[in-house]
CSV table of C-alpha atoms in Angstrom, one decimal:
chain,number,residue,atom,x,y,z
U,684,MET,CA,0.0,0.0,0.0
U,685,GLU,CA,1.4,3.3,-1.0
U,686,LEU,CA,1.6,5.9,1.8
U,687,LYS,CA,-0.2,9.2,1.2
U,688,ARG,CA,1.8,12.4,1.5
U,689,VAL,CA,0.9,14.7,4.3
U,690,VAL,CA,1.2,18.5,4.5
U,691,VAL,CA,0.7,21.3,7.0
U,692,THR,CA,-2.1,23.7,6.0
U,693,GLY,CA,-2.9,25.6,9.2
U,694,LEU,CA,-1.1,26.8,12.4
U,695,GLY,CA,-2.3,28.3,15.7
U,696,ALA,CA,-0.2,29.2,18.7
U,697,LEU,CA,-1.0,30.5,22.2
U,698,THR,CA,2.3,30.9,23.9
U,699,PRO,CA,4.1,32.8,26.7
U,700,ILE,CA,5.7,35.1,24.0
U,701,GLY,CA,2.8,35.6,21.7
U,702,ASN,CA,-0.9,34.7,21.7
U,703,THR,CA,-1.2,34.0,17.9
U,704,LYS,CA,0.9,32.3,15.4
U,705,ASP,CA,2.1,35.6,14.0
U,706,GLU,CA,2.9,37.2,17.4
U,707,TYR,CA,4.7,34.0,18.3
U,708,TRP,CA,6.9,34.1,15.3
U,709,ASP,CA,7.7,37.8,15.7
U,710,ALA,CA,8.7,37.2,19.3
U,711,LEU,CA,10.8,34.2,18.3
U,712,ILE,CA,12.9,35.9,15.7
U,713,ASN,CA,13.4,38.9,18.0
U,714,GLY,CA,14.6,36.8,20.8
U,715,LYS,CA,11.9,37.7,23.3
U,716,SER,CA,11.8,36.0,26.7
U,717,GLY,CA,8.4,34.9,28.1
U,718,ALA,CA,9.7,34.4,31.7
U,719,ALA,CA,8.5,36.6,34.5
U,720,PRO,CA,7.5,36.4,38.2
U,721,ILE,CA,4.5,34.1,38.6
U,722,THR,CA,1.2,36.0,38.9
U,723,TYR,CA,-1.2,33.0,39.5
U,724,PHE,CA,-0.3,32.3,43.2
U,725,ASP,CA,1.8,33.5,46.0
U,726,THR,CA,5.3,32.1,45.5
U,727,GLU,CA,6.8,33.3,48.7
U,728,ASN,CA,7.7,29.9,50.0
U,729,PHE,CA,8.6,28.4,46.6
U,730,LYS,CA,12.2,27.8,45.5
U,731,THR,CA,11.3,29.0,42.0
U,732,LYS,CA,9.2,32.2,41.8
U,733,PHE,CA,8.9,32.6,38.0
U,734,ALA,CA,7.6,30.9,35.0
U,735,CYS,CA,6.6,31.6,31.4
U,736,GLU,CA,2.9,32.3,31.8
U,737,VAL,CA,0.5,33.0,28.9
U,738,LYS,CA,-0.2,36.8,29.1
U,739,ASN,CA,-3.2,39.0,28.4
U,740,PHE,CA,-5.4,36.0,27.9
U,741,LYS,CA,-9.1,36.4,28.6
U,742,VAL,CA,-10.9,33.2,27.9
U,743,THR,CA,-14.3,34.8,27.4
U,744,ASP,CA,-12.9,36.6,24.4
U,745,PHE,CA,-13.0,33.2,22.7
U,746,ILE,CA,-15.3,30.8,24.6
U,747,ASP,CA,-18.6,31.8,26.3
U,748,ARG,CA,-18.5,31.9,30.1
U,749,LYS,CA,-20.7,28.8,30.6
U,750,GLU,CA,-18.6,26.6,28.3
U,751,SER,CA,-15.2,27.9,29.5
U,752,ARG,CA,-16.1,27.2,33.2
U,753,LYS,CA,-16.3,23.6,32.3
U,754,MET,CA,-12.8,23.5,30.9
U,755,ASP,CA,-9.5,23.5,32.7
U,756,LYS,CA,-7.0,26.0,31.3
U,757,PHE,CA,-5.2,23.3,29.3
U,758,ALA,CA,-8.4,22.6,27.4
U,759,GLN,CA,-9.2,26.3,26.9
U,760,TYR,CA,-5.8,26.9,25.4
U,761,ALA,CA,-6.3,23.9,23.1
U,762,MET,CA,-9.6,25.2,21.9
U,763,VAL,CA,-8.2,28.7,21.2
U,764,ALA,CA,-5.1,27.4,19.3
U,765,ALA,CA,-7.1,24.8,17.4
U,766,ASP,CA,-9.6,27.5,16.3
U,767,GLU,CA,-6.8,29.7,15.0
U,768,ALA,CA,-5.3,26.8,13.1
U,769,ILE,CA,-8.6,25.8,11.6
U,770,ASN,CA,-9.3,29.4,10.5
U,771,ASP,CA,-5.7,29.7,9.2
U,772,SER,CA,-6.2,26.5,7.1
U,773,GLY,CA,-9.1,28.0,5.2
U,774,LEU,CA,-10.9,24.7,5.5
U,775,ASN,CA,-14.6,25.0,4.6
U,776,LEU,CA,-16.2,23.3,7.5
U,777,ASP,CA,-19.5,23.1,5.7
U,778,GLU,CA,-17.9,21.1,2.8
U,779,VAL,CA,-15.3,19.0,4.4
U,780,ASN,CA,-16.2,15.3,5.1
U,781,LYS,CA,-16.2,15.5,8.9
U,782,LEU,CA,-16.2,11.7,9.3
U,783,ARG,CA,-12.7,11.9,8.0
U,784,VAL,CA,-11.4,14.7,10.2
U,785,GLY,CA,-9.6,13.6,13.4
U,786,VAL,CA,-8.3,15.4,16.4
U,787,ILE,CA,-5.2,13.9,17.9
U,788,TRP,CA,-3.9,16.0,20.7
U,789,GLY,CA,-0.9,15.9,23.2
U,790,ALA,CA,-0.9,16.8,26.9
U,791,GLY,CA,1.7,15.7,29.4
U,792,ILE,CA,-0.6,16.1,32.4
U,793,GLY,CA,-4.0,17.6,31.7
U,794,GLY,CA,-6.1,19.5,34.1
U,795,LEU,CA,-3.6,19.8,37.0
U,796,GLU,CA,-5.1,23.0,38.4
U,797,THR,CA,-8.6,21.4,38.4
U,798,PHE,CA,-7.2,18.4,40.2
U,799,GLN,CA,-5.4,20.5,42.7
U,800,GLN,CA,-8.4,22.7,43.5
U,801,GLU,CA,-10.8,19.9,43.9
U,802,VAL,CA,-8.5,18.0,46.2
U,803,LEU,CA,-7.8,21.2,48.2
U,804,ASN,CA,-11.6,21.7,48.6
U,805,TYR,CA,-12.0,18.2,49.9
U,806,ALA,CA,-9.1,18.7,52.3
U,807,GLU,CA,-10.6,21.9,53.7
U,808,GLY,CA,-14.1,20.3,54.1
U,809,ASN,CA,-15.5,18.0,56.8
U,810,GLY,CA,-14.5,14.8,55.1
U,811,SER,CA,-17.7,14.5,53.0
U,812,PRO,CA,-16.7,14.1,49.4
U,813,ARG,CA,-18.2,17.1,47.7
U,814,PHE,CA,-16.5,16.9,44.3
U,815,ASN,CA,-17.8,19.0,41.5
U,816,PRO,CA,-19.5,16.9,38.8
U,817,PHE,CA,-17.2,18.5,36.2
U,818,PHE,CA,-14.1,17.6,38.2
U,819,ILE,CA,-13.2,14.4,36.2
U,820,PRO,CA,-14.3,15.5,32.7
U,821,LYS,CA,-12.4,18.8,33.2
U,822,MET,CA,-9.3,17.2,34.4
U,823,ILE,CA,-8.8,14.2,32.0
U,824,ALA,CA,-6.1,14.7,29.4
U,825,ASP,CA,-8.3,13.5,26.5
U,826,ILE,CA,-11.0,16.2,27.0
U,827,ALA,CA,-9.1,18.8,25.0
U,828,PRO,CA,-9.6,17.0,21.6
U,829,ALA,CA,-13.0,15.9,22.7
U,830,ASN,CA,-14.1,19.5,23.2
U,831,ILE,CA,-12.6,20.5,19.8
U,832,SER,CA,-14.5,17.7,18.0
U,833,ILE,CA,-17.7,18.6,19.9
U,834,LYS,CA,-17.5,22.2,18.7
U,835,HIS,CA,-16.9,21.4,15.1
U,836,GLY,CA,-18.5,18.0,14.6
U,837,PHE,CA,-15.2,16.2,13.6
U,838,MET,CA,-16.1,12.5,13.8
U,839,GLY,CA,-12.7,10.9,12.9
U,840,PRO,CA,-10.2,9.5,15.4
U,841,ASN,CA,-10.1,11.4,18.6
U,842,TYR,CA,-7.6,11.0,21.5
U,843,THR,CA,-4.7,12.4,23.5
U,844,THR,CA,-1.2,11.0,23.5
U,845,VAL,CA,0.6,11.1,26.9
U,846,SER,CA,4.4,10.8,26.9
U,847,ALA,CA,5.3,13.7,29.2
U,848,CYS,CA,7.2,16.4,27.3
U,849,ALA,CA,7.2,14.3,24.1
U,850,SER,CA,3.3,14.1,24.1
U,851,SER,CA,2.5,16.5,21.3
U,852,ALA,CA,5.3,15.2,19.0
U,853,ASN,CA,3.7,11.8,19.6
U,854,ALA,CA,0.4,13.3,18.6
U,855,LEU,CA,1.9,14.8,15.4
U,856,PHE,CA,3.4,11.4,14.4
U,857,ASP,CA,0.1,9.7,15.0
U,858,ALA,CA,-1.7,12.4,13.0
U,859,LEU,CA,0.8,11.9,10.2
U,860,ASN,CA,0.3,8.1,10.2
U,861,SER,CA,-3.4,8.4,10.3
U,862,ILE,CA,-3.5,10.4,7.1
U,863,ARG,CA,-0.6,8.5,5.5
U,864,LEU,CA,-2.5,5.2,6.0
U,865,GLY,CA,-5.7,6.7,4.5
U,866,TYR,CA,-7.8,6.7,7.7
U,867,THR,CA,-8.3,10.4,7.6
U,868,ASP,CA,-8.1,13.4,5.2
U,869,VAL,CA,-7.5,16.0,7.9
U,870,VAL,CA,-6.2,15.9,11.5
U,871,VAL,CA,-6.2,18.8,13.9
U,872,THR,CA,-3.2,18.0,16.0
U,873,GLY,CA,-1.0,19.8,18.5
U,874,GLY,CA,-0.8,20.0,22.3
U,875,SER,CA,-1.5,22.1,25.3
U,876,GLU,CA,-0.5,22.3,28.9
U,877,ALA,CA,-1.3,24.5,31.9
U,878,ALA,CA,0.9,23.3,34.8
U,879,VAL,CA,2.0,26.7,36.2
U,880,THR,CA,0.2,25.9,39.5
U,881,ILE,CA,1.1,25.2,43.1
U,882,ALA,CA,1.3,21.5,42.4
U,883,GLY,CA,3.2,21.9,39.2
U,884,MET,CA,5.8,24.3,40.5
U,885,GLY,CA,6.2,22.4,43.8
U,886,GLY,CA,6.5,19.1,42.1
U,887,PHE,CA,9.1,20.1,39.5
U,888,ASN,CA,11.0,22.0,42.2
U,889,ALA,CA,11.1,18.9,44.3
U,890,MET,CA,12.9,17.1,41.4
U,891,HIS,CA,15.4,19.9,41.2
U,892,ALA,CA,14.4,20.3,37.6
U,893,LEU,CA,13.6,24.0,37.5
U,894,SER,CA,15.9,27.0,37.3
U,895,THR,CA,16.0,29.0,40.5
U,896,ARG,CA,17.5,32.1,38.9
U,897,ASN,CA,14.9,34.3,40.7
U,898,GLU,CA,16.9,37.4,40.4
U,899,SER,CA,16.8,37.3,36.6
U,900,PRO,CA,13.8,35.3,35.3
U,901,GLU,CA,14.2,36.4,31.7
U,902,THR,CA,17.7,35.0,31.5
U,903,ALA,CA,17.0,31.8,33.4
U,904,SER,CA,16.2,29.6,30.4
U,905,ARG,CA,19.7,29.3,28.8
U,906,PRO,CA,20.1,26.1,26.9
U,907,PHE,CA,23.7,25.2,26.2
U,908,ASP,CA,25.1,28.0,28.4
U,909,GLY,CA,27.8,27.0,30.8
U,910,ASN,CA,25.7,28.4,33.7
U,911,ARG,CA,22.4,26.8,33.0
U,912,ASP,CA,20.6,25.5,36.1
U,913,GLY,CA,17.4,23.9,35.0
U,914,PHE,CA,14.3,24.5,32.9
U,915,VAL,CA,11.7,27.2,33.1
U,916,LEU,CA,8.1,26.0,33.2
U,917,GLY,CA,5.9,27.4,30.5
U,918,GLU,CA,2.3,26.9,29.4
U,919,GLY,CA,0.1,27.3,26.4
U,920,ALA,CA,-0.8,25.5,23.2
U,921,GLY,CA,0.2,24.9,19.6
U,922,ALA,CA,-2.1,23.5,16.9
U,923,LEU,CA,-1.4,22.3,13.4
U,924,ILE,CA,-3.7,21.2,10.6
U,925,LEU,CA,-2.3,18.2,8.9
U,926,GLU,CA,-3.9,17.3,5.6
U,927,GLU,CA,-3.5,14.8,2.8
U,928,TYR,CA,-1.6,16.4,0.0
U,929,GLU,CA,-4.1,15.9,-2.8
U,930,HIS,CA,-6.9,17.0,-0.5
U,931,ALA,CA,-5.1,20.2,0.2
U,932,LYS,CA,-4.1,20.8,-3.4
U,933,ALA,CA,-7.7,20.2,-4.6
U,934,ARG,CA,-9.0,23.0,-2.5
U,935,GLY,CA,-6.1,25.3,-3.3
U,936,ALA,CA,-4.9,25.4,0.3
U,937,LYS,CA,-1.8,27.3,1.4
U,938,ILE,CA,0.8,24.6,2.2
U,939,TYR,CA,3.4,25.5,4.8
U,940,ALA,CA,5.5,22.3,4.5
U,941,GLU,CA,5.4,18.6,4.1
U,942,VAL,CA,5.5,16.4,7.2
U,943,ALA,CA,8.3,14.1,5.9
U,944,GLY,CA,8.4,11.6,8.7
U,945,GLY,CA,8.6,10.9,12.4
U,946,GLY,CA,10.5,8.7,14.8
U,947,LEU,CA,9.9,7.2,18.3
U,948,SER,CA,12.2,5.5,20.8
U,949,SER,CA,12.7,4.9,24.5
U,950,ASP,CA,15.8,5.4,26.6
U,951,ALA,CA,14.9,2.4,28.8
U,952,TYR,CA,17.2,3.8,31.4
U,953,HIS,CA,15.8,6.0,34.2
U,954,MET,CA,12.5,7.6,35.2
U,955,THR,CA,13.8,11.1,34.8
U,956,ALA,CA,17.5,11.3,34.0
U,957,PRO,CA,18.5,11.3,30.3
U,958,HIS,CA,20.8,8.5,29.1
U,959,PRO,CA,24.3,10.1,29.5
U,960,GLU,CA,25.3,9.2,25.9
U,961,GLY,CA,21.9,9.9,24.6
U,962,LEU,CA,21.4,6.4,23.2
U,963,GLY,CA,17.6,6.6,22.9
U,964,VAL,CA,18.0,10.1,21.4
U,965,VAL,CA,20.4,8.7,18.7
U,966,GLU,CA,17.9,6.1,17.9
U,967,VAL,CA,15.0,8.4,17.6
U,968,MET,CA,16.8,10.7,15.1
U,969,LYS,CA,17.9,7.7,13.1
U,970,ASN,CA,14.4,6.3,13.1
U,971,CYS,CA,13.0,9.6,12.0
U,972,LEU,CA,15.4,10.1,9.1
U,973,GLU,CA,14.7,6.6,7.9
U,974,ASN,CA,11.0,7.0,8.2
U,975,ALA,CA,11.2,10.2,6.2
U,976,GLY,CA,13.5,8.7,3.6
U,977,LEU,CA,16.1,11.4,4.2
U,978,LYS,CA,19.8,11.4,4.8
U,979,PRO,CA,21.6,13.2,7.6
U,980,GLU,CA,23.1,15.6,5.0
U,981,ASP,CA,19.6,16.8,4.0
U,982,VAL,CA,18.9,18.4,7.4
U,983,ASP,CA,19.4,22.1,7.7
U,984,HIS,CA,18.0,22.9,11.0
U,985,ILE,CA,17.2,21.1,14.3
U,986,ASN,CA,14.9,22.6,16.9
U,987,THR,CA,16.3,20.7,19.9
U,988,HIS,CA,14.5,19.6,23.0
U,989,GLY,CA,17.2,21.7,24.7
U,990,THR,CA,15.5,22.4,28.0
U,991,SER,CA,18.4,24.2,29.8
U,992,THR,CA,19.2,21.3,32.2
U,993,PRO,CA,22.8,20.5,32.9
U,994,LEU,CA,22.6,16.8,31.7
U,995,GLY,CA,20.0,16.8,29.0
U,996,ASP,CA,21.5,19.5,26.8
U,997,VAL,CA,24.9,17.9,26.6
U,998,ALA,CA,23.4,14.4,26.0
U,999,GLU,CA,21.3,15.7,23.1
U,1000,LEU,CA,24.2,17.5,21.4
U,1001,LYS,CA,26.4,14.4,21.7
U,1002,ALA,CA,23.6,12.4,20.1
U,1003,ILE,CA,23.3,14.9,17.2
U,1004,SER,CA,27.1,14.7,16.6
U,1005,LYS,CA,26.8,10.9,16.5
U,1006,VAL,CA,23.9,10.8,14.1
U,1007,PHE,CA,25.0,13.6,11.8
U,1008,GLY,CA,28.8,13.2,12.0
U,1009,GLY,CA,30.7,15.9,10.0
U,1010,HIS,CA,27.4,17.4,8.8
U,1011,ALA,CA,26.4,18.4,12.4
U,1012,LYS,CA,28.5,21.6,12.2
U,1013,ASN,CA,26.5,22.7,9.1
U,1014,ILE,CA,23.2,22.5,10.9
U,1015,ASN,CA,21.5,25.5,12.5
U,1016,ILE,CA,20.7,24.1,15.9
U,1017,ASN,CA,18.6,26.0,18.3
U,1018,SER,CA,16.4,25.8,21.4
U,1019,THR,CA,13.4,28.0,21.3
U,1020,LYS,CA,12.8,27.0,24.9
U,1021,SER,CA,15.3,29.8,25.8
U,1022,MET,CA,12.4,32.1,25.0
U,1023,THR,CA,9.1,30.2,25.6
U,1024,GLY,CA,10.2,28.1,28.6
U,1025,HIS,CA,9.2,24.5,28.6
U,1026,LEU,CA,5.6,23.9,27.7
U,1027,LEU,CA,5.8,20.1,28.6
U,1028,GLY,CA,3.1,18.4,26.6
U,1029,ALA,CA,2.7,21.4,24.3
U,1030,ALA,CA,6.4,21.7,23.6
U,1031,GLY,CA,6.4,19.4,20.6
U,1032,ALA,CA,3.6,21.4,19.0
U,1033,ILE,CA,4.9,24.9,19.4
U,1034,GLU,CA,8.4,23.8,18.4
U,1035,ALA,CA,7.1,22.0,15.3
U,1036,ILE,CA,5.4,25.4,14.5
U,1037,ALA,CA,8.7,27.2,15.0
U,1038,SER,CA,10.5,24.7,12.7
U,1039,ILE,CA,7.8,25.0,10.0
U,1040,LEU,CA,7.9,28.8,10.1
U,1041,ALA,CA,11.7,28.7,9.9
U,1042,ILE,CA,11.2,26.8,6.6
U,1043,GLU,CA,8.6,29.3,5.5
U,1044,HIS,CA,10.6,32.4,6.3
U,1045,GLY,CA,14.2,31.2,5.8
U,1046,ILE,CA,15.1,32.4,9.3
U,1047,VAL,CA,16.2,30.3,12.3
U,1048,PRO,CA,15.2,31.7,15.6
U,1049,PRO,CA,17.9,32.1,18.2
U,1050,THR,CA,18.9,30.3,21.4
U,1051,ILE,CA,18.9,33.4,23.7
U,1052,ASN,CA,20.7,34.0,27.0
U,1053,HIS,CA,24.0,32.5,26.0
U,1054,THR,CA,26.9,34.2,27.8
U,1055,THR,CA,29.2,31.4,29.0
U,1056,VAL,CA,30.8,28.6,27.0
U,1057,ASP,CA,30.2,25.1,28.2
U,1058,GLU,CA,33.4,23.1,27.6
U,1059,ASN,CA,31.4,19.9,27.4
U,1060,ILE,CA,29.8,21.2,24.2
U,1061,ASP,CA,31.5,20.9,20.8
U,1062,ALA,CA,32.5,24.4,19.9
U,1063,GLU,CA,32.0,23.7,16.2
U,1064,LEU,CA,28.3,23.3,16.5
U,1065,ASN,CA,26.2,26.3,15.4
U,1066,LEU,CA,23.8,26.7,18.2
U,1067,THR,CA,22.2,29.9,16.7
U,1068,LEU,CA,23.3,31.8,19.8
U,1069,ASN,CA,21.5,35.0,20.8
U,1070,LYS,CA,20.5,36.3,17.3
U,1071,ALA,CA,18.3,34.8,14.6
U,1072,GLN,CA,20.1,33.6,11.5
U,1073,LYS,CA,19.0,33.9,7.9
U,1074,ARG,CA,19.2,30.4,6.4
U,1075,GLU,CA,17.5,28.6,3.6
U,1076,VAL,CA,15.8,25.8,5.4
U,1077,ASN,CA,14.6,22.9,3.3
U,1078,VAL,CA,14.5,20.3,6.0
U,1079,ALA,CA,13.9,20.9,9.7
U,1080,MET,CA,13.9,18.4,12.5
U,1081,SER,CA,12.1,18.9,15.8
U,1082,ASN,CA,13.2,16.9,18.9
U,1083,THR,CA,11.2,16.2,22.1
U,1084,PHE,CA,12.0,14.0,25.0
U,1085,GLY,CA,9.8,13.2,28.0
U,1086,PHE,CA,10.4,12.1,31.6
U,1087,GLY,CA,10.2,8.3,31.4
U,1088,GLY,CA,12.7,8.3,28.5
U,1089,HIS,CA,10.1,8.8,25.8
U,1090,ASN,CA,11.8,10.3,22.7
U,1091,ALA,CA,9.8,11.6,19.7
U,1092,CYS,CA,11.1,13.4,16.6
U,1093,VAL,CA,9.4,14.9,13.5
U,1094,LEU,CA,10.9,16.0,10.2
U,1095,PHE,CA,9.4,18.8,8.1
U,1096,LYS,CA,10.3,19.5,4.4
U,1097,LYS,CA,9.8,22.4,2.1
U,1098,ILE,CA,7.4,21.7,-0.6
N,1457,MET,CA,-39.0,38.1,45.8
N,1458,SER,CA,-37.8,36.2,48.9
N,1459,ASP,CA,-34.2,36.2,49.9
N,1460,ILE,CA,-34.0,32.5,49.1
N,1461,ALA,CA,-35.5,32.9,45.7
N,1462,SER,CA,-33.1,35.7,44.7
N,1463,ARG,CA,-30.1,33.6,45.9
N,1464,VAL,CA,-31.3,30.6,44.0
N,1465,LYS,CA,-31.7,32.6,40.9
N,1466,ALA,CA,-28.3,34.2,41.2
N,1467,ILE,CA,-26.7,30.7,41.4
N,1468,ILE,CA,-28.6,29.6,38.3
N,1469,VAL,CA,-27.6,32.6,36.4
N,1470,ASP,CA,-24.0,32.1,37.4
N,1471,LYS,CA,-23.7,28.4,36.7
N,1472,LEU,CA,-25.8,28.1,33.6
N,1473,GLY,CA,-24.8,31.4,32.1
N,1474,VAL,CA,-28.4,32.3,31.3
N,1475,ASP,CA,-30.1,35.7,31.4
N,1476,GLU,CA,-31.8,36.6,34.6
N,1477,ASN,CA,-35.1,37.1,32.8
N,1478,GLU,CA,-35.2,33.5,31.8
N,1479,VAL,CA,-35.0,32.2,35.3
N,1480,VAL,CA,-38.7,32.1,36.1
N,1481,ALA,CA,-40.4,29.8,38.5
N,1482,GLU,CA,-41.7,27.4,35.9
N,1483,ALA,CA,-38.4,27.2,33.9
N,1484,SER,CA,-37.0,23.7,33.7
N,1485,PHE,CA,-33.3,23.4,34.2
N,1486,THR,CA,-32.8,21.0,31.3
N,1487,ASN,CA,-35.6,21.9,28.9
N,1488,ASP,CA,-35.6,25.7,29.2
N,1489,LEU,CA,-32.2,26.7,30.7
N,1490,GLY,CA,-29.9,24.4,28.7
N,1491,ALA,CA,-28.6,22.4,31.6
N,1492,ASP,CA,-27.2,18.9,31.0
N,1493,SER,CA,-27.1,16.1,33.6
N,1494,LEU,CA,-23.8,17.3,35.1
N,1495,ASP,CA,-25.0,20.9,35.3
N,1496,THR,CA,-28.0,19.8,37.3
N,1497,VAL,CA,-25.8,17.9,39.8
N,1498,GLU,CA,-23.7,21.0,40.1
N,1499,LEU,CA,-26.7,23.2,40.8
N,1500,ILE,CA,-27.9,20.9,43.5
N,1501,MET,CA,-24.5,21.0,45.1
N,1502,GLU,CA,-24.4,24.8,44.9
N,1503,PHE,CA,-27.8,25.0,46.6
N,1504,GLU,CA,-26.5,22.7,49.4
N,1505,LYS,CA,-23.5,24.9,49.9
N,1506,GLU,CA,-25.2,28.2,49.7
N,1507,PHE,CA,-28.0,27.2,52.2
N,1508,ASP,CA,-26.1,24.7,54.3
N,1509,ILE,CA,-28.5,21.9,53.7
N,1510,GLN,CA,-28.3,18.3,52.5
N,1511,ILE,CA,-30.4,17.3,49.5
N,1512,PRO,CA,-30.6,13.5,49.2
N,1513,ASP,CA,-30.2,12.1,45.7
N,1514,ASP,CA,-33.8,10.7,45.6
N,1515,GLN,CA,-35.2,14.2,46.4
N,1516,ALA,CA,-32.8,16.0,44.1
N,1517,GLU,CA,-34.4,14.0,41.2
N,1518,ASN,CA,-37.6,15.8,41.9
N,1519,ILE,CA,-36.1,19.3,41.6
N,1520,ALA,CA,-36.4,20.0,37.9
N,1521,THR,CA,-37.5,23.6,37.8
N,1522,VAL,CA,-36.6,26.9,39.4
N,1523,GLY,CA,-39.8,27.0,41.4
N,1524,GLN,CA,-39.3,23.4,42.7
N,1525,ALA,CA,-35.8,24.4,43.9
N,1526,ILE,CA,-37.0,27.5,45.8
N,1527,SER,CA,-39.9,25.6,47.4
N,1528,TYR,CA,-37.6,22.7,48.5
N,1529,ILE,CA,-35.1,25.0,50.0
N,1530,GLU,CA,-37.7,27.1,51.8
N,1531,ALA,CA,-39.2,24.0,53.3
N,1532,ALA,CA,-35.7,22.7,54.3
N,1533,LYS,CA,-34.6,25.9,56.0
């Protein structure tokens, strides 16, 4: 059976540095940081007092009050980004065969704030369980794609992939395969997360995973820098419309790029620590190239997982050197997490969007906040430090890795 | 309007996102005010909290309209 070709025809982004796809891109190429002191709760007793929150977002500008009340923020963000992507795609929702439109979403956690609030209410009560009837349906990670399908009547495959910070790259790969195999014509895919909460910050702080650079939040996310000290938690959503190539051509759709292939692997090593030699990461990039039918020399740009943690960044770059050999130094490598922070289950989606827009505009966004060389990093690699670089990008790779050792990688190609 | 009636109506307006004018005594939560089964459970819980009463499930099933809610709470207080 011949696989169908799959293209990207719509994008939507709600991020800590921009609330639409265009604002997001503008912030990316201008090296804007989304980090600031947390406004959602009192951080006095927290080790880390900052994060990359979504800013100036009023849900009722997009979703009516009654509906929005039944959604955790992670589901609200999903709905808003998906709507932007659907509009951007120009799909005529009255004409498209909705039986063949799927929604395959990624979320690492789901409704963490809802969970936290309901359990707190219980703890403060008299022991009688007075849980809100919307508690479970608001919290579960699969409710985001459910809400999107309910709004638009999309009756194709509908589910959420959960692989921590690789979740939305997993979703993208599943969306690609669904269309490739002929199960669907269109898939709304992407991911969302809203974990900037007491439980989220407290939990990640307990793991020593977060930067504690409280005196300078905007420079705290510094992937590949010698003084990096952990990731910065972010939140938001990214949405992509994937469409079968002939379907897109037939309706004269704007095509951003082709989804050339994807790869998956597992470290099979540790719950949270990356494999020191990046073995699973080597495998995932190799898988991805093979799946896309591309050679290492074809790749112009890699949007790394690059979270700004001491171990993870070095392991990933070692893996890149291993997979790409001498060509590694020709690649524009970056980490847009230096600007957005780490959006967990939404990271794969917003970074896929950054990679696709790099192809579209011929500009690679920078890795900001680099001031100190890390001697464990090969000085020959071009990490696109501090300033965006003009670069014809024909093929871009986006890496994501999740706690649990889940690795997912997607390749996009100019069309 | 009694104090109880106005508090009941305020809860319904808040939870169901409906216009105050629609919240009349004979209005049914599900047929007239757009509530689904979960909305109805939530409303009952809000009444319990607001008025510090317990509404057993078998009695909650009989509270289908605004007027029935007000009468039940007035009797329970």
